[in-house]
CSV table of C-alpha atoms in Angstrom, one decimal:
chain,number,residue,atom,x,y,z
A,1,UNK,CA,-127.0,-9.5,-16.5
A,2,UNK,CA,-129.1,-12.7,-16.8
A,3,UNK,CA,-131.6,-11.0,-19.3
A,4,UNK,CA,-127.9,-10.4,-21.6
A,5,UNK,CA,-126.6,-13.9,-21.5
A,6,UNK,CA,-130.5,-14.9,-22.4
A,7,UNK,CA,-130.2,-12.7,-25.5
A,8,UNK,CA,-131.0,-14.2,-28.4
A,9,UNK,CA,-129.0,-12.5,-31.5
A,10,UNK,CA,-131.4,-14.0,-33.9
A,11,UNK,CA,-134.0,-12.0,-32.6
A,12,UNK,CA,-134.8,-8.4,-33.2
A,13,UNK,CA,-136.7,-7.5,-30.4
A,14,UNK,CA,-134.2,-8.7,-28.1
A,15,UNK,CA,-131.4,-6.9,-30.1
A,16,UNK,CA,-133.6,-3.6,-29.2
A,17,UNK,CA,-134.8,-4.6,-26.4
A,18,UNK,CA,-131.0,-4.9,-24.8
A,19,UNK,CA,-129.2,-2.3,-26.6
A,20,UNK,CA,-131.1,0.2,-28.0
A,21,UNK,CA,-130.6,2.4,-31.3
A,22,UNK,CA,-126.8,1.4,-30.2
A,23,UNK,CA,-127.0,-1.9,-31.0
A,24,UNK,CA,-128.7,-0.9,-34.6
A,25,UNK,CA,-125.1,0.1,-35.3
A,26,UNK,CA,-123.0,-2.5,-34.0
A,27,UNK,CA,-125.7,-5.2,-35.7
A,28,UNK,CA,-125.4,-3.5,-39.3
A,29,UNK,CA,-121.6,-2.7,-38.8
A,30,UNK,CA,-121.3,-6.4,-38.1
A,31,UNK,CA,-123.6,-8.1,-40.4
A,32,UNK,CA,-121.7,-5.9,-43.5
A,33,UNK,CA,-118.6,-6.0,-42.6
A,34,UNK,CA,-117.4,-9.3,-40.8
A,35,UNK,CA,-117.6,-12.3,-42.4
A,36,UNK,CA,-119.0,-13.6,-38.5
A,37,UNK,CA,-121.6,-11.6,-38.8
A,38,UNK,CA,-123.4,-13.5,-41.9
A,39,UNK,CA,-126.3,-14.8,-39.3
A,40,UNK,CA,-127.4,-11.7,-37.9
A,41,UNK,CA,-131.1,-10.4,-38.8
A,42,UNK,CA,-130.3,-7.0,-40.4
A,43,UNK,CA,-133.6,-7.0,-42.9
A,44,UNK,CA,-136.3,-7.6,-39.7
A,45,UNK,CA,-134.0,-5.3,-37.3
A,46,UNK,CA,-134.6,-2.6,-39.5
A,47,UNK,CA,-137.8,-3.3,-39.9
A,48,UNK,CA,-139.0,-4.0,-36.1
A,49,UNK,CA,-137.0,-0.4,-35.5
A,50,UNK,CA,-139.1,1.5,-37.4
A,51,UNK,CA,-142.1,-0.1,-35.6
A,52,UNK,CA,-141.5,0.4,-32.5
A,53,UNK,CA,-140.3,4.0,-33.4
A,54,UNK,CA,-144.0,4.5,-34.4
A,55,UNK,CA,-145.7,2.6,-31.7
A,56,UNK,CA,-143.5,2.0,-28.8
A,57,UNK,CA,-144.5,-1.4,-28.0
A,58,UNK,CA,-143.7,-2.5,-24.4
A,59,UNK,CA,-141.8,0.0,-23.0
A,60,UNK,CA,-139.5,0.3,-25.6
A,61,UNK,CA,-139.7,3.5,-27.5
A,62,UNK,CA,-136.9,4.4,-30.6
A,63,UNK,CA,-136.9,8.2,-31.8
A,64,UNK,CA,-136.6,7.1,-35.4
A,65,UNK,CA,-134.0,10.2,-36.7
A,66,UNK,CA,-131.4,8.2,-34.3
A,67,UNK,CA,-132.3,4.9,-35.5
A,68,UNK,CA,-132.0,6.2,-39.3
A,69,UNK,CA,-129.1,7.7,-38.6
A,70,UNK,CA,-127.4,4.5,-37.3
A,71,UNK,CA,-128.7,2.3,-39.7
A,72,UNK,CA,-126.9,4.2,-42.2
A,73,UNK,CA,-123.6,4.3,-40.3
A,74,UNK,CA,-123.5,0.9,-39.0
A,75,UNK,CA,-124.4,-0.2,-43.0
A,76,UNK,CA,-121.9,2.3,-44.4
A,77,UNK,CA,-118.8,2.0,-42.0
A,78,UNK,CA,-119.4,-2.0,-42.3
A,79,UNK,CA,-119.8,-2.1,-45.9
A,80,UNK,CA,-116.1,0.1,-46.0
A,81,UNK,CA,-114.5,-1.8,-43.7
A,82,UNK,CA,-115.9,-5.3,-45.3
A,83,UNK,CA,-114.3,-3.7,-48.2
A,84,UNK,CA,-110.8,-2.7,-47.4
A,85,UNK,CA,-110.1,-6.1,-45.3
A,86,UNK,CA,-111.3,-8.1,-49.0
A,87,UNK,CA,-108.6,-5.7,-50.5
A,88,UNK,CA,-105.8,-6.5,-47.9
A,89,UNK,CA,-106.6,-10.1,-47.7
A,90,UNK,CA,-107.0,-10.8,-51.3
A,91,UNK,CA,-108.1,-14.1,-52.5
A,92,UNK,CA,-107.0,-15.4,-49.3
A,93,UNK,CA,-110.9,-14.3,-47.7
A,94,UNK,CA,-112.2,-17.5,-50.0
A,95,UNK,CA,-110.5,-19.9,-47.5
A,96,UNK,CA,-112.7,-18.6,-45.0
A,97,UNK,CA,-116.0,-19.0,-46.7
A,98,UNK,CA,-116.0,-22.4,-45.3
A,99,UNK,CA,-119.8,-22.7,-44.0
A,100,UNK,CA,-122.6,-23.6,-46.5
A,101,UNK,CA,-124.3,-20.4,-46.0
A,102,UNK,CA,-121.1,-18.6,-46.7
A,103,UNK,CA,-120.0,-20.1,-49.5
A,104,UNK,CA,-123.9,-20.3,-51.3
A,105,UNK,CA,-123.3,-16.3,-50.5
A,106,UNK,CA,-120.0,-16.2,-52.0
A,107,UNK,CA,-121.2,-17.7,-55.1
A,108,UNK,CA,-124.0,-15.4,-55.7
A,109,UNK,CA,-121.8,-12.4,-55.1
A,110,UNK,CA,-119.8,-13.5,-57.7
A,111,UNK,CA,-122.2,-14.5,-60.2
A,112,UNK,CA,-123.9,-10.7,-59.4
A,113,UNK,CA,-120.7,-9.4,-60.4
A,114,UNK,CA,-119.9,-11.3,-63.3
A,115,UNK,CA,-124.0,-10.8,-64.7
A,116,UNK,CA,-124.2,-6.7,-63.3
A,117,UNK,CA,-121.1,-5.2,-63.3
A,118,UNK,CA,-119.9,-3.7,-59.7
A,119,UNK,CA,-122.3,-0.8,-59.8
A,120,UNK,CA,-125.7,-2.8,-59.6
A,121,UNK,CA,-123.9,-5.9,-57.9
A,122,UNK,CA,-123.3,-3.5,-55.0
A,123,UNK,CA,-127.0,-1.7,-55.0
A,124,UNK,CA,-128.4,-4.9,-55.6
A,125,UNK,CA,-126.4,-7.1,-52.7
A,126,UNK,CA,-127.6,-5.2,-49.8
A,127,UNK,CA,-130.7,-6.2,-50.5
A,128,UNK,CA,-129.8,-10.4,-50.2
A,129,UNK,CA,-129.2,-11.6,-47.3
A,130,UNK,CA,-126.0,-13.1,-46.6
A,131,UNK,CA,-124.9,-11.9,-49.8
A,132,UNK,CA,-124.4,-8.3,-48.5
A,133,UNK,CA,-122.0,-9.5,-46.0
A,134,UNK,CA,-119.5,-11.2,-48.3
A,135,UNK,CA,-119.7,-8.9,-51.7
A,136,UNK,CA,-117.7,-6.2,-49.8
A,137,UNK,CA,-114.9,-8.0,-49.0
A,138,UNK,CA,-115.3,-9.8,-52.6
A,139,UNK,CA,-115.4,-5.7,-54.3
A,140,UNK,CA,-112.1,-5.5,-52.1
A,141,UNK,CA,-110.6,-8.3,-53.5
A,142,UNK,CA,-111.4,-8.3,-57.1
A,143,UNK,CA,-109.6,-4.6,-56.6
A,144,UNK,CA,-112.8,-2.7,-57.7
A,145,UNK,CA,-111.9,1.1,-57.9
A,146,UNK,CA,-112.5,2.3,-54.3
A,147,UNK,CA,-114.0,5.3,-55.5
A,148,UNK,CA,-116.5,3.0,-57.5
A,149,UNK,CA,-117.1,1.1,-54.0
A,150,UNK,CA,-117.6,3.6,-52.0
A,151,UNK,CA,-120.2,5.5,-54.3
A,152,UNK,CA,-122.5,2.9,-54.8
A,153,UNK,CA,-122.3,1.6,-51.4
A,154,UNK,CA,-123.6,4.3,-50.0
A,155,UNK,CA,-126.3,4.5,-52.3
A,156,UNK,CA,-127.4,0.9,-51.7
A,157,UNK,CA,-127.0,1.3,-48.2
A,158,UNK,CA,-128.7,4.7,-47.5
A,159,UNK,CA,-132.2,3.1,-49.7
A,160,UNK,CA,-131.8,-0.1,-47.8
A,161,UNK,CA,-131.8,0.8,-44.5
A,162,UNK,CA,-133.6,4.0,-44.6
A,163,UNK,CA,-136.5,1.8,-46.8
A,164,UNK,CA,-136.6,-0.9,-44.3
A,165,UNK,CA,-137.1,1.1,-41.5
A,166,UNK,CA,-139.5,4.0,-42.7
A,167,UNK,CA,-141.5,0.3,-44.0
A,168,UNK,CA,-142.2,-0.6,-40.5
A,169,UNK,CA,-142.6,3.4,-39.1
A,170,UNK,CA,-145.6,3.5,-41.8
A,171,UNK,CA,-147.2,0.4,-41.0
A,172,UNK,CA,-146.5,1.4,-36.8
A,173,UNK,CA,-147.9,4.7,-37.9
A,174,UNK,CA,-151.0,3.3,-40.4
A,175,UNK,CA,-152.5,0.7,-38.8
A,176,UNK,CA,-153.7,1.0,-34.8
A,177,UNK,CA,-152.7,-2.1,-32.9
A,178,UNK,CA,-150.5,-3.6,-34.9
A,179,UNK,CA,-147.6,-3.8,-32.3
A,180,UNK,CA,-150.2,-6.4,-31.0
A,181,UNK,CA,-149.1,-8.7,-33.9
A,182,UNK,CA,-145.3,-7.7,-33.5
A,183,UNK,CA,-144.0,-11.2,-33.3
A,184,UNK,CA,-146.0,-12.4,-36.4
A,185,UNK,CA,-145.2,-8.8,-38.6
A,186,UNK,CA,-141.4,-10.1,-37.6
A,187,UNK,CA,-141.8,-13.7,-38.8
A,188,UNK,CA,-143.3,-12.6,-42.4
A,189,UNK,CA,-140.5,-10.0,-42.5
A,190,UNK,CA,-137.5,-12.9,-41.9
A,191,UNK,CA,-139.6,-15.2,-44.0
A,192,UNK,CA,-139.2,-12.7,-46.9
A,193,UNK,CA,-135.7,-12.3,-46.3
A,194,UNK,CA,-134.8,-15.8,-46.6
A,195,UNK,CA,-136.4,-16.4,-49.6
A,196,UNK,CA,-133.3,-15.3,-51.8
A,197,UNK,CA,-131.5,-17.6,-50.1
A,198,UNK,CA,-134.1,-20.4,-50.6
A,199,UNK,CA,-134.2,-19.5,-54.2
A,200,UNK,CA,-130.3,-20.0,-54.6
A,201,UNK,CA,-130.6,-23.1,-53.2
A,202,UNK,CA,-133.1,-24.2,-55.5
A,203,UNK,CA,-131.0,-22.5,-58.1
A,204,UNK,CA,-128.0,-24.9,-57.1
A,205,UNK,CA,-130.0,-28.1,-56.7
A,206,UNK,CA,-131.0,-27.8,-60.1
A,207,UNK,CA,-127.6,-26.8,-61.8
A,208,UNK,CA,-126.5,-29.6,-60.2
A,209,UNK,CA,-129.5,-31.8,-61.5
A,210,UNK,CA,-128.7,-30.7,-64.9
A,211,UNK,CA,-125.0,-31.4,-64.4
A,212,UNK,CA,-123.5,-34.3,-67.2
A,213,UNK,CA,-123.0,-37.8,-64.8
C-alpha cells in the first residue's frame, strides 16, 4: 500500500513495477483518450516494456506478446474513445485546453490538420507527445468521417506502439547488461520525446518575435 501511494506516474518503471502489462493499458487508454492524461509517459513506457521483456531487470519480467497486445488496445480504445467524446462535446473540448501544455498541443494538432490532411495528421500525432492526446478529440470535433478516424488510427497506433516496444526488446535482446543502464536508456528516451514539444515552443517564441508591435 505504501509502495502505491509512493508511485510516481511520471515514471515508467514504477508504472511496471506496480501494475504490470495491466497498467500498459490503462496508461495508453489514458494518455490517448482523456484530456487528464496529457502528462503521462507513453513514448518511455513503451519503450522500458520492451526492455524489461527482454532482460527482466529486477524481478520484473513482461512476456512481450501481452505487453504488445495491450499497447495496442490501450492506444486503440483510447484514441476511439478520445474521438467520439471530441464529437459529442464539439467545440466545447477547447474550453478545457486551459494548461500551457494543452493548449501548445492543441495548436499543433490543428496546424497538423490544416498542413496534412486528417490521414497523416492522425499517423503523424501519435508520434508527438501531448499532441496525440488532444488530436482525437479535435478529429471528433472537426466531424472527420469516423470511418476515416478509425482507419488511420489504427495504423498510427499499431506502428507506434508495436515500434516503441520491439525498440527497447532489441536493444534488451542485443546488448548484454544494458538493464544495468536502465535509468539512463529511460532518460535519453523521455529526452527524445520532449523534444517536439521543445521545438514548438521555439516555434511559438519566434512567431511571436516576428509578430508586427
Amino acid at each position: 500500500m505504501a509502495h502505491v501511494l509512493a508511485l510516481n506516474p511520471l515514471s515508467a518503471t514504477d508504472l511496471l513495477t506496480s501494475f504490470g502489462t495491466f497498467g500498459i493499458l490503462v496508461v495508453l487508454f489514458a494518455e490517448t483518450g482523456l484530456l487528464i492524461g496529457f502528462f503521462l509517459p507513453g513514448d518511455s513506457l513503451l519503450f522500458t516494456a520492451g526492455l524489461l521483456s527482454a532482460t527482466g531487470a529486477g524481478r520484473l519480467h513482461l512476456s512481450l506478446p501481452w505487453v504488445l497486445l495491450a499497447a495496442a488496445a490501450g492506444a486503440l480504445l483510447g484514441a476511439q474513445v478520445g474521438f467520439v467524446i471530441g464529437r459529442r462535446a464539439g467545440t466545447a473540448m477547447e474550453s478545457r485546453a486551459n494548461r500551457p501544455r494543452l493548449a501548445a498541443g492543441m495548436r499543433r494538432a490543428e496546424d497538423l490538420f490544416t498542413r496534412y490532411g486528417p490521414a497523416k495528421a492522425i499517423v503523424l500525432a501519435r508520434f508527438i507527445p501531448v499532441v496525440r492526446t488532444v488530436l482525437n478529440p479535435l478529429a471528433g470535433a472537426l466531424h472527420t468521417p469516423t470511418g476515416t478516424f478509425t482507419l488511420w488510427q489504427c495504423v498510427g497506433g499499431v506502428v507506434w506502439t508495436i515500434g516503441l516496444v520491439l525498440a527497447g526488446y532489441a536493444l534488451g535482446a542485443f546488448i548484454p547488461g544494458v538493464d544495468a543502464y536502465l535509468l539512463p536508456v529511460i532518460a535519453v528516451i523521455v529526452v527524445i520525446s520532449l523534444i517536439p514539444l521543445a521545438l514548438e515552443i521555439l516555434r511559438e517564441r519566434r512567431r511571436g518575435a516576428g509578430a508586427p508591435r
